[in-house]
CSV table of C-alpha atoms and ligand atoms in Angstrom, one decimal:
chain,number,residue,atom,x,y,z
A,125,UNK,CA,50.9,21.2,39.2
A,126,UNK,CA,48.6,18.5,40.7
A,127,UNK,CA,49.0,14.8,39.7
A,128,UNK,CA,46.4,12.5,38.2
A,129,UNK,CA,46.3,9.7,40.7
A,130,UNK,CA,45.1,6.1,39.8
A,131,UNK,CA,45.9,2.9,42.2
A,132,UNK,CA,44.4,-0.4,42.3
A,133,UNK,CA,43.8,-2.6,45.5
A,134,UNK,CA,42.7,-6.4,45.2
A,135,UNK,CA,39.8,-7.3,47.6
A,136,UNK,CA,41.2,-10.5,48.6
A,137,UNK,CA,40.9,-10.4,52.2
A,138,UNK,CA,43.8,-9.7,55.2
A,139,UNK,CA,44.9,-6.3,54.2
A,140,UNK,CA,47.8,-5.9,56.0
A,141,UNK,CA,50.8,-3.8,57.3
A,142,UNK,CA,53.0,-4.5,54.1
A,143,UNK,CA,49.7,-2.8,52.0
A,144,UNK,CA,49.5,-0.3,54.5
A,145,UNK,CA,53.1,1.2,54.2
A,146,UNK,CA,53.4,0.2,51.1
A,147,UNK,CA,51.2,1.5,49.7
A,148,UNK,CA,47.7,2.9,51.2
A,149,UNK,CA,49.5,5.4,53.8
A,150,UNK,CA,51.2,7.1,50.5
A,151,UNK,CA,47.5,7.3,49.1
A,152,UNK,CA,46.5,9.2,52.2
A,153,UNK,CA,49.3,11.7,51.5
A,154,UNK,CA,48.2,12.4,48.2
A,155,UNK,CA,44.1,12.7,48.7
A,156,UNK,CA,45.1,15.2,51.7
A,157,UNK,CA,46.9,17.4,48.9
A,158,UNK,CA,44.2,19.4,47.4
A,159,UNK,CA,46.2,19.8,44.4
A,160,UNK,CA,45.7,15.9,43.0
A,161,UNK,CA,42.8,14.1,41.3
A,162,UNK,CA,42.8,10.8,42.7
A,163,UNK,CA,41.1,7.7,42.4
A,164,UNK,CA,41.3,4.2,44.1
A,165,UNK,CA,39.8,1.3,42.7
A,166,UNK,CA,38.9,-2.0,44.0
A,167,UNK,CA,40.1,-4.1,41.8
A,168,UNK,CA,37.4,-6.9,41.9
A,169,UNK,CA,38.3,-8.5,38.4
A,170,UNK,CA,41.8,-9.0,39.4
A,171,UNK,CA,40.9,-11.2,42.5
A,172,UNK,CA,39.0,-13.3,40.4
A,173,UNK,CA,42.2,-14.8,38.2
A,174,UNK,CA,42.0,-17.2,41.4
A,175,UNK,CA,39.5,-19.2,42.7
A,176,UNK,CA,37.3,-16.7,45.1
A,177,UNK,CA,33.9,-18.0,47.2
A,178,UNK,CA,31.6,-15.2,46.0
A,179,UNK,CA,30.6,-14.7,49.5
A,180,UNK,CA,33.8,-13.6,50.6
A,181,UNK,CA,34.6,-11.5,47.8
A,182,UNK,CA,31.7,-9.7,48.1
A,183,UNK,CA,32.9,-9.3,52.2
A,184,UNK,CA,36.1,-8.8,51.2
A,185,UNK,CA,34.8,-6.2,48.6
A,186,UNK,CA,33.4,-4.0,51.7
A,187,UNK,CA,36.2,-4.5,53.4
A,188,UNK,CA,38.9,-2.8,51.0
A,189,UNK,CA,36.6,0.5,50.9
A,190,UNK,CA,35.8,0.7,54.7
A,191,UNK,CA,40.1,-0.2,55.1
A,192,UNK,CA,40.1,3.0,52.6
A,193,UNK,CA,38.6,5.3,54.3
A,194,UNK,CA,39.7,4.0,57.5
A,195,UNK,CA,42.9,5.0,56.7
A,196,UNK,CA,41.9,8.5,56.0
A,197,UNK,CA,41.2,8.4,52.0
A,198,UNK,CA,37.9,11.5,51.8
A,199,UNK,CA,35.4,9.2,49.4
A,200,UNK,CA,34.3,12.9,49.0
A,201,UNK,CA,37.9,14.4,47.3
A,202,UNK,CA,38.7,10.6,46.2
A,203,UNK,CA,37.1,8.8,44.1
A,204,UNK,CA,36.5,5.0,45.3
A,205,UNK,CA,35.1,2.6,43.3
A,206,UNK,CA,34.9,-1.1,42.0
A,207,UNK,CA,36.6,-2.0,38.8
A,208,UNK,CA,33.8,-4.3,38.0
A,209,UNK,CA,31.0,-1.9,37.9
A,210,UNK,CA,32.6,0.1,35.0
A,211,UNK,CA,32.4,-1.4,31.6
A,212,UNK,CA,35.7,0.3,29.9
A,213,UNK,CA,38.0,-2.1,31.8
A,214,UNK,CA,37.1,-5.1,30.5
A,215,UNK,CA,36.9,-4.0,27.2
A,216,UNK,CA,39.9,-1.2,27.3
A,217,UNK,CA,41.8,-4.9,28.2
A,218,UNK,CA,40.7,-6.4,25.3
A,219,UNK,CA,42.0,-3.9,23.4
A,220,UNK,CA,45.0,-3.8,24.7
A,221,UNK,CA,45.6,-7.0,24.9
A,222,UNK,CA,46.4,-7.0,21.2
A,223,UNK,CA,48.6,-4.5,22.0
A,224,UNK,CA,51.0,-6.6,24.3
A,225,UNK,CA,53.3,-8.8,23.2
A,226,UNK,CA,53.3,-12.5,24.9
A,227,UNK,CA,57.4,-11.7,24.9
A,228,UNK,CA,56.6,-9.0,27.2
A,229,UNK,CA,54.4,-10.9,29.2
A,230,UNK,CA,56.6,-14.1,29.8
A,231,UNK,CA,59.0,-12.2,31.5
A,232,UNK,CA,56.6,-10.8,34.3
A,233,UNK,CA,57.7,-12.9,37.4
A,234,UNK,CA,54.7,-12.5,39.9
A,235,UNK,CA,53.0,-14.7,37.1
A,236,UNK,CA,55.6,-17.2,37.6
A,237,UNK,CA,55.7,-16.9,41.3
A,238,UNK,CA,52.1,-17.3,41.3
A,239,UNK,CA,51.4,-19.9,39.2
A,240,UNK,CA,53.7,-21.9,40.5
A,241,UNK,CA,55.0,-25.1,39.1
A,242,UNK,CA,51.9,-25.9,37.5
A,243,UNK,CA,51.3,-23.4,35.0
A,244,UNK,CA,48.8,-25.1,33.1
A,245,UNK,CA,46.5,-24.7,35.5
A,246,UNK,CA,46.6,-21.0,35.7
A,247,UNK,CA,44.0,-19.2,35.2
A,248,UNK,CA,44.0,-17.3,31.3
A,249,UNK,CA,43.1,-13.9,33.2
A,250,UNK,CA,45.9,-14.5,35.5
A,251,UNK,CA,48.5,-14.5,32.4
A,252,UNK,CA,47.3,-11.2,31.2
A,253,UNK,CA,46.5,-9.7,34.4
A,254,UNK,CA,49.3,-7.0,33.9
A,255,UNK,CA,47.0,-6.2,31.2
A,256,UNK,CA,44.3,-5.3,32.8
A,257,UNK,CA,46.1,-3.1,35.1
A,258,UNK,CA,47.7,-1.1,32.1
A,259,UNK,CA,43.7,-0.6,31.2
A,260,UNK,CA,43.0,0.5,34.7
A,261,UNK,CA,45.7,3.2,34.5
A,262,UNK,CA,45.5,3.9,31.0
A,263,UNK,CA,41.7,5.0,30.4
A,264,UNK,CA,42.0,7.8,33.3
A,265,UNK,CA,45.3,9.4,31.9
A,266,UNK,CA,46.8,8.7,35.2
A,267,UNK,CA,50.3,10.9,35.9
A,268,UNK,CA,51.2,8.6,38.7
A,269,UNK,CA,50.4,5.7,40.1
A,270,UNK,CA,51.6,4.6,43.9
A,271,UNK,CA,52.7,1.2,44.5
A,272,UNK,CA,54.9,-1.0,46.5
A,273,UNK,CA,58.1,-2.7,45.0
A,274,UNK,CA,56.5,-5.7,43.5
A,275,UNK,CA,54.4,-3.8,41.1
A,276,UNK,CA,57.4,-2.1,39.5
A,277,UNK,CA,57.5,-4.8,36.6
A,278,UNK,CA,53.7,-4.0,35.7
A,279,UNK,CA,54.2,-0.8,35.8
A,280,UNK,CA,57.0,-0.8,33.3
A,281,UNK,CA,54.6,-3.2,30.7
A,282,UNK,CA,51.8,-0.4,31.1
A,283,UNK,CA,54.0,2.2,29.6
A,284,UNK,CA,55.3,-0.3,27.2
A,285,UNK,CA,52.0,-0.6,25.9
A,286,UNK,CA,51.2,3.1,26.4
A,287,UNK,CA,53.9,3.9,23.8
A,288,UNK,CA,53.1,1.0,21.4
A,289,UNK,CA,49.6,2.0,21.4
A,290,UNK,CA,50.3,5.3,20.2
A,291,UNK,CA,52.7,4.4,18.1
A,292,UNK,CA,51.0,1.9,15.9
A,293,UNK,CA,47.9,4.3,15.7
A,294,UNK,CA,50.3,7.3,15.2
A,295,UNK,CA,48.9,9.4,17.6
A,296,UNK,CA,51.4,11.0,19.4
A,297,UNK,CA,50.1,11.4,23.6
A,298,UNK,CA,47.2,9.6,23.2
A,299,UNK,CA,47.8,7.1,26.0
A,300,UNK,CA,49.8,9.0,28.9
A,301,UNK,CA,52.7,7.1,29.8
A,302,UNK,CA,52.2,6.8,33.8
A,303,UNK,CA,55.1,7.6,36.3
A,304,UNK,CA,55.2,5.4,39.2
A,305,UNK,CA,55.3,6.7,42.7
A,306,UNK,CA,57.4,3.7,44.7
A,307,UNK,CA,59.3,4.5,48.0
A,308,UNK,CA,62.5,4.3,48.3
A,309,UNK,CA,62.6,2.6,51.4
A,310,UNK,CA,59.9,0.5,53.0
A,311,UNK,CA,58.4,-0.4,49.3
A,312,UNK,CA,58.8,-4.0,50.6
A,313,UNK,CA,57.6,-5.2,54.2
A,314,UNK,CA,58.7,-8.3,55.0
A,315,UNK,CA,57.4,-11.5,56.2
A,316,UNK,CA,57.4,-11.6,60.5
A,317,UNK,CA,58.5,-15.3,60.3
A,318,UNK,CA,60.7,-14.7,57.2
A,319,UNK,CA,62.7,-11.7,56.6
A,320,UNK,CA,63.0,-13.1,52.7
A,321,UNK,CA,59.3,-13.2,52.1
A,322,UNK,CA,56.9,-10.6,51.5
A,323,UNK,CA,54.4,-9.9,54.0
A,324,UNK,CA,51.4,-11.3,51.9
A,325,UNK,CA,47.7,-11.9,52.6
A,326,UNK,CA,48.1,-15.3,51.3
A,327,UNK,CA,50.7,-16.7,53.8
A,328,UNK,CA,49.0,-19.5,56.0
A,329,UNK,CA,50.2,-18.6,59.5
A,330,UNK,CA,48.7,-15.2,60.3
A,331,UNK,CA,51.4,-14.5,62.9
A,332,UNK,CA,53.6,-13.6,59.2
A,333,UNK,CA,51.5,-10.2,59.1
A,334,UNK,CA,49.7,-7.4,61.0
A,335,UNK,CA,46.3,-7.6,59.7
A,336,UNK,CA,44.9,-3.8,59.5
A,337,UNK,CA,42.1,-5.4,61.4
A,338,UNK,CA,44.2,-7.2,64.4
A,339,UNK,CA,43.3,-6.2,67.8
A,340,UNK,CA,46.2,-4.7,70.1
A,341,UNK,CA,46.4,-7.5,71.5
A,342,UNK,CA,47.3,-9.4,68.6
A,343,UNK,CA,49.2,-6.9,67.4
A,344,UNK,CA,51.3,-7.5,70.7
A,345,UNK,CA,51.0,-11.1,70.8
A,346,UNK,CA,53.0,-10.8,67.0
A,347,UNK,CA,55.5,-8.9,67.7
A,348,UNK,CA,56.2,-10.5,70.3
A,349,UNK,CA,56.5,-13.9,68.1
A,350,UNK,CA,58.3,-11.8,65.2
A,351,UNK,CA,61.1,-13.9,64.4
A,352,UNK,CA,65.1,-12.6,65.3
A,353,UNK,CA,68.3,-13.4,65.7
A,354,UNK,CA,70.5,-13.6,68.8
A,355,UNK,CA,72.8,-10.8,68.5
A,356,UNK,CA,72.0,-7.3,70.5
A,357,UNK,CA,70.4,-4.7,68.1
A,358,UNK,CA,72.8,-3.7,65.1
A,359,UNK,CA,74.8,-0.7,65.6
A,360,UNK,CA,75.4,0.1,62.1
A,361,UNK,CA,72.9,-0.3,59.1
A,362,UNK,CA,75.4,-2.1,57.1
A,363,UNK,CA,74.6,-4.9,59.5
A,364,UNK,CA,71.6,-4.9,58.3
A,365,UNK,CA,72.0,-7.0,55.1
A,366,UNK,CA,72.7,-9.8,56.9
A,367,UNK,CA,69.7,-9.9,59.1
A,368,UNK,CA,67.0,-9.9,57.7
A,369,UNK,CA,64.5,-10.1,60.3
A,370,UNK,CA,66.1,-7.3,62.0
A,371,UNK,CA,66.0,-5.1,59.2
A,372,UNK,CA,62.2,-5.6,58.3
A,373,UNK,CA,61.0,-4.7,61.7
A,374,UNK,CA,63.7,-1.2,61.9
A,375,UNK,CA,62.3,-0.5,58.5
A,376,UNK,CA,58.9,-0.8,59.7
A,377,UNK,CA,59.4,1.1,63.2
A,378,UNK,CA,61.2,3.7,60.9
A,379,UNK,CA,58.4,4.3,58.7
A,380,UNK,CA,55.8,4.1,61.2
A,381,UNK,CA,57.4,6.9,63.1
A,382,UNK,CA,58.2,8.9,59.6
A,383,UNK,CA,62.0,8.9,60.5
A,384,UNK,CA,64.8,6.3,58.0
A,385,UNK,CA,66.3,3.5,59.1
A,386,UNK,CA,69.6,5.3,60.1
A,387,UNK,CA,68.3,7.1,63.0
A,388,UNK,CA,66.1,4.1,64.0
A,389,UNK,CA,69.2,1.9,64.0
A,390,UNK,CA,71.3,5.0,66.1
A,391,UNK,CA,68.0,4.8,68.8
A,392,UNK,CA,68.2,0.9,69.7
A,393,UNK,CA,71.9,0.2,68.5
A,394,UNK,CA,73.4,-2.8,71.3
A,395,UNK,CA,70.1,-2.6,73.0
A,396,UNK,CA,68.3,-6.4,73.7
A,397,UNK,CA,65.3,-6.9,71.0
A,398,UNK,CA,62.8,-7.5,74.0
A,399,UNK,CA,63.3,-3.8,74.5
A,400,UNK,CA,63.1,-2.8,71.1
A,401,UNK,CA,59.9,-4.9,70.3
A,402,UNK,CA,58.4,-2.9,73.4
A,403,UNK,CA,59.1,-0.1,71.5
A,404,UNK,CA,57.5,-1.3,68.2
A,405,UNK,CA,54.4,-2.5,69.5
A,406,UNK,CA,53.2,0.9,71.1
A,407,UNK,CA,53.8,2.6,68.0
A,408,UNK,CA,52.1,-0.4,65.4
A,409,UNK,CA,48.8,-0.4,68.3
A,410,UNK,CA,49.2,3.6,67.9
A,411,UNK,CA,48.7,3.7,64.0
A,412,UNK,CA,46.8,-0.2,63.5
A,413,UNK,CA,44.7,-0.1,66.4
A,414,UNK,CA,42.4,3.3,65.4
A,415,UNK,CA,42.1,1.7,61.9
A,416,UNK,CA,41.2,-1.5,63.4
A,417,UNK,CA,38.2,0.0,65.6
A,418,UNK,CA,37.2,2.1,62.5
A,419,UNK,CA,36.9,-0.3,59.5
A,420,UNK,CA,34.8,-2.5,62.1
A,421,UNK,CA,32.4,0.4,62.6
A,422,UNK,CA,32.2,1.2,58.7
A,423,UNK,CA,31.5,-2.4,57.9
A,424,UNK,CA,28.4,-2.3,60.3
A,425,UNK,CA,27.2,0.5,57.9
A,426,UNK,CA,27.2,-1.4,54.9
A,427,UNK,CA,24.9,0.9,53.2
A,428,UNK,CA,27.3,3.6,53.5
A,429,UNK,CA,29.8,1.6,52.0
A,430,UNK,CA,27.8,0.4,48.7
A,431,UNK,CA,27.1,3.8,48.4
A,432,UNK,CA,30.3,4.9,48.0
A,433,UNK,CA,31.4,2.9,45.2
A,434,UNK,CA,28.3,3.5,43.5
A,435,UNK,CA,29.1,7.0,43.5
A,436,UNK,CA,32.6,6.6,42.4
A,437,UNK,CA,31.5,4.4,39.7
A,438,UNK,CA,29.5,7.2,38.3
A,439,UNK,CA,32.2,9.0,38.7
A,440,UNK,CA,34.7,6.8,37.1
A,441,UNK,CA,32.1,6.2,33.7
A,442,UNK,CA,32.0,9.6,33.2
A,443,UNK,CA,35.8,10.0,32.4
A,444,UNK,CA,36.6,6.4,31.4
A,445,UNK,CA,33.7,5.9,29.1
A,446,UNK,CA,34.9,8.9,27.1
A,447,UNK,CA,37.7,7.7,26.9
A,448,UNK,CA,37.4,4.2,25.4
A,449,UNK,CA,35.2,5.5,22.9
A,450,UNK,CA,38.3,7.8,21.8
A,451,UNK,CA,40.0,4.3,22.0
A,452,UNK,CA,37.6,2.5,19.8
A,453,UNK,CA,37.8,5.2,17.2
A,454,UNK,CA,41.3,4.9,16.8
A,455,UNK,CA,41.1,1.6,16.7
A,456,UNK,CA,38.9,1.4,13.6
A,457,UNK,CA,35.3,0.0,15.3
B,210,AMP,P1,47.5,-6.3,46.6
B,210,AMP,O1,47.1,-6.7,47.9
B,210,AMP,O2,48.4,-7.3,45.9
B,210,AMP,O3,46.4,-5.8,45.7
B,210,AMP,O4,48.5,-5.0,46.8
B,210,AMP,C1,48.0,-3.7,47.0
B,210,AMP,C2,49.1,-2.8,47.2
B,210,AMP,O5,49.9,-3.1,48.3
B,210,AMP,C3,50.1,-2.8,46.0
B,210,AMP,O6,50.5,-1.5,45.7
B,210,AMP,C4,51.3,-3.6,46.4
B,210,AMP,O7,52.5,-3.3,45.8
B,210,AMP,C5,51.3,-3.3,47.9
B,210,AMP,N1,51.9,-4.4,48.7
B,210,AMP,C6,51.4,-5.6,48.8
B,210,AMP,N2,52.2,-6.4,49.7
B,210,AMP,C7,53.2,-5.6,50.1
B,210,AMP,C8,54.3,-5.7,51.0
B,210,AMP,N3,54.6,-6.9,51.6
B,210,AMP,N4,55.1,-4.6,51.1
B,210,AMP,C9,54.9,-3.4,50.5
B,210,AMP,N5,53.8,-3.2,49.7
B,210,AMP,C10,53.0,-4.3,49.5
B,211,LIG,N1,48.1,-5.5,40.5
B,211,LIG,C1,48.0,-4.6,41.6
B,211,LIG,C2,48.3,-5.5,42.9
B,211,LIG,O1,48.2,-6.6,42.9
B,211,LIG,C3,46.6,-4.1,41.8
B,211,LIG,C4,46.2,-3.2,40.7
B,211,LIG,C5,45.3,-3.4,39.7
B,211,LIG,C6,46.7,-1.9,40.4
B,211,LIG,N2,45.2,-2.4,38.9
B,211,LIG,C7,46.0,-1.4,39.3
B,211,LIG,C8,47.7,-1.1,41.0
B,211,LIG,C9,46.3,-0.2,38.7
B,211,LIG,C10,47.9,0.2,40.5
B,211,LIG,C11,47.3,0.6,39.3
B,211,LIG,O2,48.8,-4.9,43.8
């Protein structure tokens, strides 16, 4: 049976490789099977629980669909839109938000790591952020929901307040309890500079990440900076967990060529890293570089673009307004 797909991407600028493998390439895979219902939102109310220049978000807005379909999600089998221009997530949050116990959101540590030391300064929305995500999912009975590693936690707080929802209303199935989809390997792409950081659009030096919008020439120039260590190529994979670096950029040339990190190691096992970087950088241009050239075409066509979330947004009323009226009856309004 086909799955009911829902994922969320922020529109905060520098998509990157680590978004790409961890998560947009599996949404690929499942639009191309007819089977699944899926939609992809750009989740515009979650960039703003920090600061954004509206300018850019409304750039960076464009730029999330065009990396979409880029990629190769079908806007016409997919439905893309922009969590902003449908009403039920704001309020589904609300609701939910009475749902969700601050114990439960206390523990979620990409608060912590992005508040920083200063949590008083924080925004509110960026405290119950999780929440809002559990509304995203929530309202379009999503099955499964593809993510990379570090949205694991959130994921587990959505079905926690999935099964408190319907158990404090007593209504058995009312909210589905979502499955996520993470991969086993390759859920988390590393940092270039630091093999114990996440490859994240927020990092200051840009050399820390393939943008999905780097030239091949920059996408050379990086790899050629990508940080190592001096030993030959590891010959076994148990190696591995003591270097870092060298395990971030066999787990990327792995899943960039579909194979595991076994083979990859077997391939370039004693071998200099010059050679193996060589290596790497004709397949990263092969798979970055068309996307590249293809999301700066679509963002020249910005009509096309707006026109695709405006379709999806119809789209996404339709199911989710009937949904949160279902969830305002229960409720008691
Ligand atoms: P975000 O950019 O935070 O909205 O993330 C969009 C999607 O990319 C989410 O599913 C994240 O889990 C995934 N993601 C972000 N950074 C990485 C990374 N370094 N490695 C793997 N997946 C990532
Ligand atoms: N919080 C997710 C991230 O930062 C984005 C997101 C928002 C999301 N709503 C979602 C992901 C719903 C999956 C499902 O990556």
């Amino acid at each position: 049976m086909g799955k009911k797909i829902f994922s969320g991407v922020q529109p905060t600028g520098n998509l990157h490789l680590g978004n790409y493998l961890g998560a947009i390439k599996n949404f690929v895979n499942l639009n191309n099977d007819n089977e699944n219902e899926c939609i992809f939102c750009v989740v515009d109310l979650h960039a703003i629980t920090v600061k954004q220049d509206p300018k850019e978000l409304k750039k960076n807005i464009r730029e999330t669909v065009a990396t979409f379909v880029a990629s190769g999600i079908d806007p016409k089998k997919s439905i893309i839109f922009n969590q902003s221009a449908v009403a039920a997530h704001a309020e589904g949050a609300w609701i939910l938000s009475c749902v969700a116990r601050m114990g439960w959101l206390n523990r979620m540590t990409q608060f912590k790591e992005k508040a920083g030391k200063d949590k008083e300064k924080a925004s509110v929305g960026l405290y119950s952020y999780p929440v809002l995500m559990a509304a995203d999912i929530l309202l379009y009975d999503a099955s499964h929901v593809p993510v990379g590693d570090d949205q694991k936690q959130h994921l587990e707080l959505c079905r926690d307040i999935a099964q408190k929802f319907n158990n404090d209303f007593e209504i058995e199935n009312f909210l589905q309890v979502p499955e996520p989809l993470i991969q086993k390997e390759f859920s988390r792409i590393m940092s270039l500079k630091d093999g114990s950081k996440k490859m994240s659009k927020s990092e200051l030096s840009d050399l820390s990440r393939i943008n999905l919008t780097d030239t091949k020439d920059q996408i050379v120039n990086k790899i050629k900076k990508a940080k190592t260590d001096p030993l030959p190529m590891p010959k076994t994979v148990k190696e591995l967990d003591e270097r870092l670096e060298a395990k971030n950029l066999i787990g990327i040339y792995a899943s960039l060529t579909n194979s595991n990190l076994e083979k990859s190691v077997e391939t370039f096992a004693g071998k200099n890293f010059s050679e193996f970087k060589e290596k790497l950088s004709e397949v990263l241009v092969g798979k970055i570089e068309p996307i590249s050239l293809e999301i700066k075409k679509l963002l020249d066509n910005q009509s096309y673009l707006d026109n695709i979330l405006l379709e999806g947004a119809e789209k996404a009323n339709l199911i989710s307004s009937k949904k949160i009226k279902k969830i305002k009856e229960i409720v008691g309004f």
